[in-house]
Amino acid sequence: MSILVKTIRVSGLRGLQNIEVHLEKTTVITGMNNTGKTSLLKALQIALGNSQFVSYDDFYVSEDRNTDKIVIDVCIVPMDETDSITDTFSDQWEALFTDDRIKLNNQGNFIVPLRTVVTYDPIKTTYKSQKYVLSDWPSFRDENQKYWFDYENGSEKNFNFEEIPFFYIDAQRDILEDMKVKSSYLGKMISKIEYSQEDIEEIEEQIKILNEQAVSRSSILSDIKTTLRDLNTAMDTSSEGVDITPFTKKIRDLNKGLSIYYSDNKDSFSMEYHGMGTRSWSSLLVLKSFVNLLNKNALREHAPFFPILAIEEPEAHLHPNAQKKLYSQISGIKGQKIISTHSPYVAASCELNQIRNFYKDQESVGCGSIDFISLKSEDIRKIRRQVINTRGELFFSRSIIFIEGETEEQALPLFFEKYFGVTPIELGVDIIGVGGYGNYLPFIRFADALSIPWFILSDAEAKVVDSVTNQFLESNSSKLQGDVITFLHDGNDFEAELVSCGYREEIKDAILKVELPQCYSPQHEQAKEREIVSYNDEKLLQIISSEKTRYGHLIAESIINREKEIPDKVKELFNKLESVFRSVADE
């Protein structure tokens, strides 16, 4: 049996004013920059690892509030052999935690509720970290609007255990640096290398012979050795001079001469010649080896062992396939892994229930996750196939506009820039074609679950309106339909909307740009221009509907160049967006 840090709550740390995150054995944290992903890893480090790195900048500060303390609660639960939460701890873990730390929750199950409080000590001018064991695990917010951090701290008691080591691996990792530092995981492993006395003598004798051969067969090294013997004339010594040892002389100095080579077919290259991707990846794999070593020691001593790893951006410097491979390797490490990432490939590689998406609203940082209880297996499959596998960038959207057709997908980015004065990318907005009016549901469920603001611009044919409305109702979204869905004018698709809204000249201008370059003479151009100018609404609609990918961008460009107002329904959509992005523009 094992354990799991099931829940962490944080108040007052950096940008995390008040947040609760439920964790899995492997948890992947997604979200835009500056939403608090790294801060959560820092909170885990303070609570379960080394808290001596706390500084003034780690305390939450806002325009109307400065926090004078950081509160971090973690709840540890027992797990059975199938990695399911159970109600009691094994004898080993019970003996480690003792009755002083094990409590009963409201459901009658045993838990270990722990609290860390960090405050400033004005006498020592340092930051003080105090550890407590809570009497129970309170609600995040009770019926009296009292938050968890307002409850009593409980009894002061240490809870840093060697059996639950915490490892923080930041994004700036490098195997070359690990090789230089004795306190790195690689350095610690090398320092634990042990040989029998017989093996030491045999290996050092072989090294001695190798050094002698290397020197004797090189005239340069031999001359240097002979010359250095003159030191004896100035030193009170009876030695034979100075030895030159191209190779490490003593086993205890093994780490000083250690090199790592990666082979490519018949050639091998030292790690110094590899890029940051290989070096970063190697550093993570060394950690995996270190954890395996600790696990073997624990098994040999029949001791409990549960490492917790916080890994920041494992994808750094790696190509997509390598990112996927590395994620599978990290998943195989014993213990609990909490990973922050900006990689859609890492996010797409994990299970949906492992994803936690951090988002920032106008007041604080929140966390969204996909609720599996309310979804059928087919619903989950559609989210993975239609959204995550093809639109992984949505994990990192500030907001999403869902649309049906190709014309909208080309025109909306230009209208967006006209309205907001910046491109969608600059505001973190993704404009996503869902591939047909019947495909909105998995996208709505995905965005709602991860608390990403979303909007729909939909065609208004009767069957489309009915379908989109039914999908919205089936999603059980807490939003109001009118706040997030904008239908075009009655009966229109996007092409018909452009015609009926009076953009005839702009449409003709777009058609001219396509047709005139194909004319073979000036006379042909004049005739074609007269023909296009005479087109009625029906003909214009027929042309732009038959070649949507060709005309969407050109029509929008012509509308903007002629300084016409963007379509009313598009403006209505952007008005709904405006409250979200006004706060973004002010940041």
Coordinates of C-alpha atoms in Angstrom, one line a residue:
M1 CA 0.0 0.0 0.0
S2 CA 1.1 3.6 -0.6
I3 CA -0.1 7.2 0.0
L4 CA -1.0 10.2 -2.1
V5 CA -1.0 14.0 -1.6
K6 CA -4.6 14.3 -2.7
T7 CA -5.2 18.0 -2.0
I8 CA -3.2 21.1 -1.6
R9 CA -4.5 24.5 -0.6
V10 CA -2.5 27.7 -0.8
S11 CA -3.2 31.2 0.5
G12 CA -0.9 34.2 0.2
L13 CA 1.9 32.8 -2.0
R14 CA 2.9 35.0 -5.0
G15 CA -0.2 35.2 -7.2
L16 CA -2.1 32.5 -5.4
Q17 CA -4.5 34.4 -3.1
N18 CA -6.7 31.4 -2.3
I19 CA -6.7 28.2 -4.3
E20 CA -7.4 24.5 -3.8
V21 CA -6.0 21.8 -6.2
H22 CA -6.9 18.1 -6.2
L23 CA -3.9 16.0 -7.3
E24 CA -3.5 12.7 -9.0
K25 CA -0.5 10.3 -8.9
T26 CA 0.6 12.2 -12.0
T27 CA -0.8 15.7 -12.4
V28 CA -0.2 18.0 -15.4
I29 CA -0.8 21.7 -14.8
T30 CA -1.5 23.8 -17.9
G31 CA -2.4 27.4 -18.4
M32 CA -1.1 30.6 -19.8
N33 CA 2.1 32.4 -18.4
N34 CA 1.8 34.1 -15.0
T35 CA -1.2 32.1 -13.9
G36 CA 0.6 30.5 -10.9
K37 CA 1.7 27.1 -12.2
T38 CA 5.2 27.5 -10.9
S39 CA 3.9 29.0 -7.7
L40 CA 2.0 25.8 -6.9
L41 CA 5.2 23.8 -7.3
K42 CA 6.9 26.3 -4.9
A43 CA 4.1 25.8 -2.4
L44 CA 4.7 22.0 -2.5
Q45 CA 8.4 22.7 -2.0
I46 CA 7.7 24.9 1.1
A47 CA 5.3 22.4 2.6
L48 CA 7.1 19.2 1.8
G49 CA 10.6 20.1 1.0
N50 CA 13.0 22.9 1.9
S51 CA 11.3 26.2 2.9
Q52 CA 14.5 28.2 3.5
F53 CA 14.2 29.9 0.1
V54 CA 11.2 32.1 1.0
S55 CA 11.7 35.8 0.4
Y56 CA 9.6 39.0 0.5
D57 CA 8.7 38.5 -3.2
D58 CA 6.9 35.2 -2.3
F59 CA 4.2 36.9 -0.4
Y60 CA 0.9 37.8 -2.2
V61 CA 0.5 41.5 -3.0
S62 CA -2.4 43.2 -4.7
E63 CA -3.6 46.8 -5.1
D64 CA -5.9 46.5 -2.0
R65 CA -4.2 43.8 0.1
N66 CA -0.7 42.8 1.3
T67 CA -0.4 39.4 2.9
D68 CA 1.8 39.0 6.0
K69 CA 1.7 35.2 6.0
I70 CA 1.6 32.2 3.7
V71 CA -0.6 29.3 4.6
I72 CA -0.3 25.9 2.8
D73 CA -2.4 22.9 3.7
V74 CA -1.8 19.4 2.3
C75 CA -4.0 16.3 2.8
I76 CA -2.3 12.9 2.5
V77 CA -4.6 9.9 2.0
P78 CA -3.9 6.1 1.9
M79 CA -3.8 4.2 -1.4
D80 CA -4.2 0.5 -2.1
E81 CA -2.3 -1.7 -4.5
T82 CA -4.5 -0.5 -7.4
D83 CA -3.8 3.1 -6.8
S84 CA -7.3 3.7 -5.4
I85 CA -8.0 5.8 -2.3
T86 CA -8.7 3.6 0.7
D87 CA -9.9 4.3 4.2
T88 CA -6.9 3.2 6.3
F89 CA -3.1 3.5 6.1
S90 CA -0.9 0.4 6.0
D91 CA 1.0 -0.6 9.2
Q92 CA 4.2 0.9 7.8
W93 CA 2.7 4.3 7.1
E94 CA 0.7 4.2 10.3
A95 CA 3.9 3.6 12.3
L96 CA 5.6 6.5 10.5
F97 CA 2.8 9.1 10.8
T98 CA 1.8 7.9 14.3
D99 CA -1.6 8.7 15.9
D100 CA -0.5 12.3 16.4
R101 CA -0.8 13.0 12.7
I102 CA -3.5 10.6 11.5
K103 CA -7.0 12.0 11.7
L104 CA -10.5 11.1 10.6
N105 CA -12.3 13.1 8.0
N106 CA -16.0 13.8 7.7
Q107 CA -16.5 10.5 5.8
G108 CA -14.8 8.5 8.5
N109 CA -11.6 7.8 6.5
F110 CA -8.1 8.3 7.8
I111 CA -6.1 11.2 6.5
V112 CA -3.0 13.2 7.4
P113 CA -3.9 16.9 7.3
L114 CA -0.8 19.1 7.5
R115 CA -0.3 22.9 7.6
T116 CA 2.7 25.1 6.9
V117 CA 2.6 28.7 8.0
V118 CA 5.3 31.1 6.8
T119 CA 5.7 34.5 8.6
Y120 CA 8.3 37.2 8.9
D121 CA 10.4 37.2 12.1
P122 CA 11.3 40.9 12.8
I123 CA 13.8 39.9 15.5
K124 CA 15.9 37.6 13.4
T125 CA 14.9 39.5 10.2
T126 CA 14.2 36.1 8.5
Y127 CA 11.2 34.2 7.4
K128 CA 9.9 31.6 9.8
S129 CA 8.2 28.4 8.8
Q130 CA 6.1 26.5 11.3
K131 CA 4.5 23.1 10.8
Y132 CA 1.2 22.0 12.2
V133 CA -1.1 19.0 12.2
L134 CA -4.7 20.0 11.7
S135 CA -7.4 18.4 13.9
D136 CA -9.5 17.7 10.7
W137 CA -9.8 18.7 7.1
P138 CA -12.2 21.7 7.0
S139 CA -14.3 22.7 4.0
F140 CA -12.8 25.1 1.5
R141 CA -15.5 27.5 2.5
D142 CA -18.2 26.6 5.0
E143 CA -21.9 27.7 5.2
N144 CA -20.8 30.8 7.2
Q145 CA -18.4 31.9 4.4
K146 CA -15.4 31.0 6.6
Y147 CA -12.4 29.9 4.5
W148 CA -10.1 27.0 5.4
F149 CA -7.2 29.2 6.3
D150 CA -9.3 30.9 9.1
Y151 CA -9.5 27.6 11.0
E152 CA -7.2 26.9 13.9
N153 CA -3.7 25.7 13.0
G154 CA -3.9 22.6 15.3
S155 CA -0.9 21.2 17.1
E156 CA 2.6 22.2 16.1
K157 CA 4.5 19.2 14.9
N158 CA 7.2 18.5 12.3
F159 CA 6.3 16.4 9.3
N160 CA 9.3 16.3 7.0
F161 CA 10.1 12.6 6.6
E162 CA 13.0 11.0 4.8
E163 CA 10.6 8.4 3.6
I164 CA 8.7 11.1 1.7
P165 CA 11.5 13.0 -0.1
F166 CA 10.6 16.0 -2.2
F167 CA 12.4 16.9 -5.4
Y168 CA 12.0 20.2 -7.3
I169 CA 13.3 20.2 -10.8
D170 CA 13.2 23.6 -12.4
A171 CA 13.3 24.5 -16.1
Q172 CA 17.0 25.5 -16.0
R173 CA 18.4 22.0 -15.6
D174 CA 21.6 20.8 -17.3
I175 CA 23.5 17.6 -16.9
L176 CA 26.8 19.4 -17.4
E177 CA 26.1 21.5 -14.3
D178 CA 25.0 18.4 -12.4
M179 CA 28.4 16.8 -13.1
K180 CA 30.2 19.7 -11.5
V181 CA 28.1 19.9 -8.3
K182 CA 28.5 17.3 -5.6
S183 CA 25.0 18.2 -4.2
S184 CA 23.3 17.4 -7.5
Y185 CA 21.4 14.1 -7.9
L186 CA 24.2 12.9 -10.1
G187 CA 26.8 14.0 -7.6
K188 CA 25.0 12.3 -4.8
M189 CA 24.8 9.0 -6.7
I190 CA 28.5 9.1 -7.6
S191 CA 29.4 9.7 -4.0
K192 CA 27.4 6.5 -3.1
I193 CA 29.5 4.3 -5.4
E194 CA 31.0 1.5 -3.3
Y195 CA 33.5 -1.2 -4.1
S196 CA 35.0 -3.9 -2.0
Q197 CA 38.6 -3.3 -0.9
E198 CA 39.7 -6.1 -3.3
D199 CA 37.9 -4.4 -6.2
I200 CA 39.4 -1.0 -5.3
E201 CA 43.0 -2.4 -5.3
E202 CA 42.4 -4.2 -8.6
I203 CA 40.9 -1.2 -10.4
E204 CA 43.4 1.3 -9.1
E205 CA 46.2 -1.1 -10.2
Q206 CA 44.7 -1.2 -13.7
I207 CA 44.5 2.6 -13.6
K208 CA 48.1 2.9 -12.5
I209 CA 49.2 0.7 -15.4
L210 CA 47.1 2.7 -17.8
N211 CA 48.6 6.0 -16.6
E212 CA 52.1 4.7 -16.9
Q213 CA 51.5 3.5 -20.5
A214 CA 49.9 6.8 -21.4
V215 CA 52.9 8.7 -20.1
S216 CA 55.6 6.4 -21.4
R217 CA 54.2 6.3 -24.9
S218 CA 54.0 10.0 -25.2
S219 CA 57.3 11.9 -25.6
I220 CA 55.6 15.1 -24.5
L221 CA 54.2 13.7 -21.2
S222 CA 57.5 11.9 -20.6
D223 CA 59.5 15.1 -21.0
I224 CA 57.2 17.0 -18.7
K225 CA 57.5 14.3 -16.0
T226 CA 61.3 14.3 -16.3
T227 CA 61.4 18.1 -16.1
L228 CA 59.1 18.2 -13.1
R229 CA 61.5 15.9 -11.1
D230 CA 63.7 19.0 -10.7
L231 CA 61.2 20.0 -8.0
N232 CA 63.0 17.6 -5.7
T233 CA 66.0 19.9 -5.7
A234 CA 63.9 22.7 -4.1
M235 CA 61.7 20.6 -1.8
D236 CA 62.6 18.7 1.3
T237 CA 61.2 15.4 0.1
S238 CA 62.4 11.9 -0.6
S239 CA 59.7 11.2 -3.3
E240 CA 60.5 10.4 -6.8
G241 CA 59.0 13.6 -8.2
V242 CA 55.6 14.4 -9.6
D243 CA 53.3 11.8 -11.1
I244 CA 51.3 12.7 -14.3
T245 CA 48.0 10.9 -14.3
P246 CA 45.9 11.4 -17.4
F247 CA 43.3 9.2 -15.8
T248 CA 41.8 9.4 -12.3
K249 CA 44.2 7.8 -9.9
K250 CA 41.9 7.0 -7.0
I251 CA 38.4 5.6 -6.9
R252 CA 37.4 8.3 -4.5
D253 CA 38.1 10.9 -7.2
L254 CA 35.9 9.1 -9.8
N255 CA 33.5 12.0 -10.1
K256 CA 36.3 14.4 -11.0
G257 CA 37.0 12.6 -14.3
L258 CA 33.5 11.5 -15.1
S259 CA 32.3 12.1 -18.7
I260 CA 29.1 11.1 -20.4
Y261 CA 29.1 10.2 -24.1
Y262 CA 26.1 9.5 -26.3
S263 CA 26.7 7.4 -29.4
D264 CA 25.2 8.0 -32.8
N265 CA 25.8 4.9 -35.0
K266 CA 29.6 4.5 -34.9
D267 CA 30.4 7.9 -33.5
S268 CA 30.2 9.0 -29.9
F269 CA 30.2 12.6 -28.6
S270 CA 30.8 14.0 -25.2
M271 CA 27.9 15.7 -23.5
E272 CA 29.6 19.1 -24.0
Y273 CA 28.9 18.8 -27.7
H274 CA 25.2 18.1 -27.3
G275 CA 22.5 20.8 -27.2
M276 CA 20.3 21.8 -24.3
G277 CA 17.6 19.4 -25.2
T278 CA 19.8 16.3 -24.7
R279 CA 21.4 17.8 -21.6
S280 CA 18.0 18.8 -20.0
W281 CA 16.5 15.4 -20.8
S282 CA 19.6 13.6 -19.3
S283 CA 19.3 15.6 -16.1
L284 CA 15.7 14.4 -15.7
L285 CA 16.7 10.8 -16.4
V286 CA 19.5 11.0 -13.8
L287 CA 16.8 12.0 -11.3
K288 CA 14.8 9.0 -12.3
S289 CA 17.9 6.8 -11.6
F290 CA 18.4 8.5 -8.3
V291 CA 14.8 7.8 -7.2
N292 CA 15.2 4.2 -8.3
L293 CA 18.3 4.0 -6.1
L294 CA 16.5 5.3 -3.1
N295 CA 13.6 2.9 -3.7
K296 CA 16.0 -0.1 -3.9
N297 CA 17.5 1.0 -0.5
A298 CA 14.0 1.3 1.0
L299 CA 13.0 -2.1 -0.3
R300 CA 16.2 -3.7 1.1
E301 CA 15.4 -2.2 4.5
H302 CA 11.6 -2.9 4.3
A303 CA 10.9 0.8 4.8
P304 CA 8.1 2.8 3.3
F305 CA 9.1 5.1 0.5
F306 CA 7.0 7.7 -1.5
P307 CA 8.9 10.4 -3.4
I308 CA 7.2 13.5 -4.6
L309 CA 8.5 15.2 -7.7
A310 CA 7.6 18.8 -8.9
I311 CA 8.9 19.2 -12.4
E312 CA 8.8 22.5 -14.3
E313 CA 8.5 22.5 -18.1
P314 CA 10.0 19.1 -18.9
E315 CA 9.5 19.9 -22.6
A316 CA 12.2 22.6 -22.5
H317 CA 14.4 22.4 -25.7
L318 CA 12.8 19.1 -26.9
H319 CA 11.0 18.4 -30.2
P320 CA 7.4 17.2 -30.0
N321 CA 8.1 13.4 -30.2
A322 CA 10.8 13.7 -27.6
Q323 CA 8.4 15.6 -25.4
K324 CA 5.9 12.7 -25.6
K325 CA 8.6 10.2 -24.9
L326 CA 9.9 12.1 -21.9
Y327 CA 6.4 12.4 -20.4
S328 CA 6.0 8.6 -20.6
Q329 CA 9.4 8.2 -18.8
I330 CA 8.4 10.7 -16.1
S331 CA 5.1 8.8 -15.6
G332 CA 7.1 5.7 -14.9
I333 CA 9.0 7.2 -12.0
K334 CA 7.9 5.9 -8.6
G335 CA 5.9 8.2 -6.5
Q336 CA 3.8 11.3 -7.2
K337 CA 4.6 13.7 -10.0
I338 CA 3.3 17.2 -10.4
I339 CA 4.3 18.7 -13.8
S340 CA 3.8 22.2 -15.0
T341 CA 3.9 22.6 -18.8
H342 CA 3.4 24.9 -21.8
S343 CA 3.5 22.0 -24.2
P344 CA 0.3 20.8 -25.9
Y345 CA 2.1 17.6 -26.7
V346 CA 2.7 16.8 -23.0
A347 CA -0.9 17.8 -22.2
A348 CA -2.2 15.5 -24.9
S349 CA -0.1 12.6 -23.7
C350 CA -1.6 12.4 -20.2
E351 CA -5.0 11.2 -19.1
L352 CA -7.8 13.8 -19.1
N353 CA -8.4 13.3 -15.3
Q354 CA -4.7 14.3 -14.7
I355 CA -5.1 17.8 -16.2
R356 CA -5.4 20.8 -14.0
N357 CA -5.8 24.1 -15.9
F358 CA -4.8 27.4 -14.1
Y359 CA -6.6 30.5 -15.2
K360 CA -6.6 34.1 -13.9
D361 CA -9.8 36.2 -13.7
Q362 CA -9.9 39.8 -12.5
E363 CA -9.6 38.8 -8.8
S364 CA -7.6 35.7 -8.4
V365 CA -6.2 32.5 -9.9
G366 CA -8.5 29.5 -10.2
C367 CA -8.1 25.8 -11.2
G368 CA -10.3 23.9 -13.6
S369 CA -10.5 20.1 -14.3
I370 CA -12.6 17.8 -16.4
D371 CA -15.4 16.1 -14.4
F372 CA -15.4 12.5 -15.4
I373 CA -18.3 11.5 -13.2
S374 CA -20.9 13.3 -15.4
L375 CA -19.4 12.2 -18.7
K376 CA -19.8 9.0 -20.6
S377 CA -16.9 7.2 -22.2
E378 CA -18.0 8.3 -25.7
D379 CA -18.1 12.0 -24.4
I380 CA -14.5 11.6 -23.1
R381 CA -13.4 10.0 -26.4
K382 CA -14.8 13.0 -28.4
I383 CA -13.0 15.5 -26.2
R384 CA -9.7 13.7 -26.7
R385 CA -10.1 13.1 -30.4
Q386 CA -11.8 16.3 -31.6
V387 CA -10.2 18.8 -29.1
I388 CA -7.0 17.7 -27.4
N389 CA -5.4 15.6 -30.2
T390 CA -5.9 18.4 -32.8
R391 CA -6.2 21.6 -30.8
G392 CA -3.8 21.2 -28.0
E393 CA -3.0 24.9 -28.0
L394 CA -6.4 25.5 -26.3
F395 CA -4.9 24.5 -23.0
F396 CA -3.1 27.8 -23.0
S397 CA -5.9 30.1 -24.4
R398 CA -7.1 33.2 -22.5
S399 CA -10.3 32.9 -24.4
I400 CA -11.8 30.9 -27.3
I401 CA -14.1 31.8 -30.1
F402 CA -15.7 28.8 -31.7
I403 CA -17.0 29.1 -35.2
E404 CA -18.5 26.7 -37.8
G405 CA -17.2 27.6 -41.2
E406 CA -14.1 28.5 -43.2
T407 CA -15.1 32.0 -44.2
E408 CA -15.4 33.0 -40.5
E409 CA -12.1 31.4 -39.7
Q410 CA -10.4 33.7 -42.2
A411 CA -12.4 36.9 -41.7
L412 CA -12.7 37.0 -37.9
P413 CA -9.0 37.6 -37.1
L414 CA -9.1 40.7 -39.3
F415 CA -12.3 41.9 -37.8
F416 CA -10.9 41.2 -34.3
E417 CA -7.8 43.4 -35.0
K418 CA -10.0 46.1 -36.4
Y419 CA -12.2 46.1 -33.3
F420 CA -9.7 45.6 -30.5
G421 CA -6.6 47.2 -32.1
V422 CA -4.5 44.1 -31.6
T423 CA -4.4 40.7 -33.1
P424 CA -6.1 37.7 -31.4
I425 CA -2.7 36.2 -30.7
E426 CA -1.6 39.3 -28.7
L427 CA -4.6 38.8 -26.4
G428 CA -4.3 35.0 -26.1
V429 CA -7.4 34.4 -28.1
D430 CA -7.9 31.3 -30.3
I431 CA -10.5 31.4 -33.1
I432 CA -11.3 27.8 -33.7
G433 CA -13.3 26.2 -36.5
V434 CA -15.1 23.1 -35.1
G435 CA -15.8 21.5 -38.5
G436 CA -19.5 21.8 -38.6
Y437 CA -22.4 23.1 -36.5
G438 CA -22.9 19.7 -34.9
N439 CA -19.5 19.5 -33.3
Y440 CA -19.6 22.2 -30.7
L441 CA -20.4 20.0 -27.6
P442 CA -16.9 18.5 -26.9
F443 CA -15.4 21.9 -27.3
I444 CA -17.9 23.5 -24.9
R445 CA -17.3 20.8 -22.3
F446 CA -13.5 21.1 -22.6
A447 CA -13.5 24.9 -22.2
D448 CA -16.1 24.9 -19.4
A449 CA -14.3 22.2 -17.4
L450 CA -11.0 24.1 -17.6
S451 CA -12.6 27.5 -16.9
I452 CA -11.5 29.0 -20.2
P453 CA -13.9 31.7 -21.3
W454 CA -15.5 30.7 -24.6
F455 CA -17.9 32.2 -27.2
I456 CA -19.7 31.0 -30.3
L457 CA -20.5 32.8 -33.5
S458 CA -23.1 30.6 -35.2
D459 CA -25.0 30.5 -38.5
A460 CA -28.8 31.1 -38.1
E461 CA -30.5 28.6 -40.3
A462 CA -33.3 27.0 -38.3
K463 CA -31.7 23.5 -38.1
V464 CA -28.4 25.1 -37.0
V465 CA -30.0 27.2 -34.3
D466 CA -31.8 24.1 -32.9
S467 CA -28.6 22.0 -32.9
V468 CA -26.4 24.6 -31.3
T469 CA -29.0 25.3 -28.6
N470 CA -29.4 21.6 -27.9
Q471 CA -25.6 21.2 -27.6
F472 CA -25.4 24.1 -25.2
L473 CA -28.2 22.7 -23.0
E474 CA -26.6 19.2 -23.1
S475 CA -23.3 20.6 -21.9
N476 CA -25.0 21.7 -18.6
S477 CA -22.9 24.9 -18.8
S478 CA -23.5 27.4 -16.0
K479 CA -23.3 30.3 -18.4
L480 CA -26.3 32.0 -19.9
Q481 CA -26.8 31.2 -23.6
G482 CA -27.2 34.8 -24.6
D483 CA -23.9 35.7 -22.9
V484 CA -21.8 33.3 -24.9
I485 CA -23.6 32.4 -28.2
T486 CA -24.2 34.9 -31.0
F487 CA -26.5 33.9 -33.9
L488 CA -26.3 35.7 -37.2
H489 CA -29.5 37.3 -38.5
D490 CA -32.4 35.0 -39.1
G491 CA -31.7 32.3 -41.7
N492 CA -28.2 33.5 -42.6
D493 CA -25.0 31.7 -42.9
F494 CA -21.9 33.8 -42.7
E495 CA -21.7 34.4 -46.5
A496 CA -25.4 35.4 -46.6
E497 CA -24.8 37.7 -43.7
L498 CA -22.1 39.6 -45.6
V499 CA -24.4 40.1 -48.6
S500 CA -27.5 41.1 -46.5
C501 CA -25.5 43.5 -44.4
G502 CA -24.7 45.5 -47.5
Y503 CA -21.1 44.6 -48.3
R504 CA -21.8 44.1 -52.0
E505 CA -19.0 46.4 -53.2
E506 CA -16.5 44.8 -50.9
I507 CA -17.5 41.4 -52.1
K508 CA -17.2 42.5 -55.8
D509 CA -13.8 44.0 -54.9
A510 CA -12.7 40.6 -53.6
I511 CA -14.0 38.8 -56.7
L512 CA -12.1 41.2 -58.9
K513 CA -8.9 40.5 -57.1
V514 CA -9.3 36.8 -57.8
E515 CA -10.6 37.0 -61.4
L516 CA -8.7 39.9 -63.0
P517 CA -5.2 38.3 -62.7
Q518 CA -6.5 35.4 -64.7
C519 CA -7.5 37.5 -67.7
Y520 CA -5.2 37.3 -70.8
S521 CA -5.6 40.8 -72.2
P522 CA -6.7 44.4 -71.1
Q523 CA -9.9 43.9 -73.1
H524 CA -10.6 40.7 -71.3
E525 CA -10.0 42.5 -68.0
Q526 CA -12.5 45.3 -68.9
A527 CA -15.1 42.8 -69.9
K528 CA -14.7 40.7 -66.8
E529 CA -14.9 43.8 -64.6
R530 CA -18.1 44.9 -66.2
E531 CA -19.5 41.4 -65.7
I532 CA -18.6 41.3 -62.0
V533 CA -19.9 44.9 -61.3
S534 CA -23.3 43.8 -62.7
Y535 CA -23.6 40.7 -60.4
N536 CA -26.8 40.7 -58.2
D537 CA -27.0 39.5 -54.6
E538 CA -27.9 36.0 -55.6
K539 CA -24.8 35.7 -57.9
L540 CA -22.5 37.2 -55.3
L541 CA -23.7 34.7 -52.7
Q542 CA -23.3 31.8 -55.1
I543 CA -19.7 32.7 -55.9
I544 CA -18.4 33.3 -52.3
S545 CA -20.3 30.2 -51.0
S546 CA -18.7 28.0 -53.6
E547 CA -15.2 29.0 -52.8
K548 CA -15.2 29.9 -49.1
T549 CA -11.5 29.5 -48.5
R550 CA -10.6 31.9 -51.4
Y551 CA -12.8 34.8 -50.5
G552 CA -13.1 35.1 -46.6
H553 CA -9.9 36.9 -46.0
L554 CA -10.2 39.1 -49.1
I555 CA -13.7 40.3 -48.2
A556 CA -12.7 41.1 -44.7
E557 CA -9.6 42.9 -45.9
S558 CA -11.7 45.0 -48.3
I559 CA -14.2 45.9 -45.6
I560 CA -11.4 47.2 -43.4
N561 CA -9.6 49.0 -46.2
R562 CA -12.7 50.8 -47.2
E563 CA -13.2 51.8 -43.5
K564 CA -16.6 50.2 -43.3
E565 CA -18.1 49.1 -40.0
I566 CA -17.6 45.4 -39.3
P567 CA -20.8 43.3 -39.4
D568 CA -23.3 44.0 -36.6
K569 CA -23.4 40.4 -35.3
V570 CA -19.6 40.2 -35.2
K571 CA -19.6 43.5 -33.3
E572 CA -22.2 41.9 -30.9
L573 CA -19.8 39.0 -30.3
F574 CA -16.9 41.3 -29.6
N575 CA -19.0 43.3 -27.2
K576 CA -19.5 40.1 -25.2
L577 CA -15.7 39.5 -25.3
E578 CA -14.9 43.1 -24.4
S579 CA -15.4 42.8 -20.6
V580 CA -12.9 39.9 -20.6
F581 CA -10.3 41.6 -22.7
R582 CA -10.5 45.0 -21.2
S583 CA -9.0 43.6 -18.0
V584 CA -6.3 41.9 -20.2
A585 CA -5.4 45.2 -21.9
D586 CA -5.0 46.9 -18.5
E587 CA -2.5 44.3 -17.2

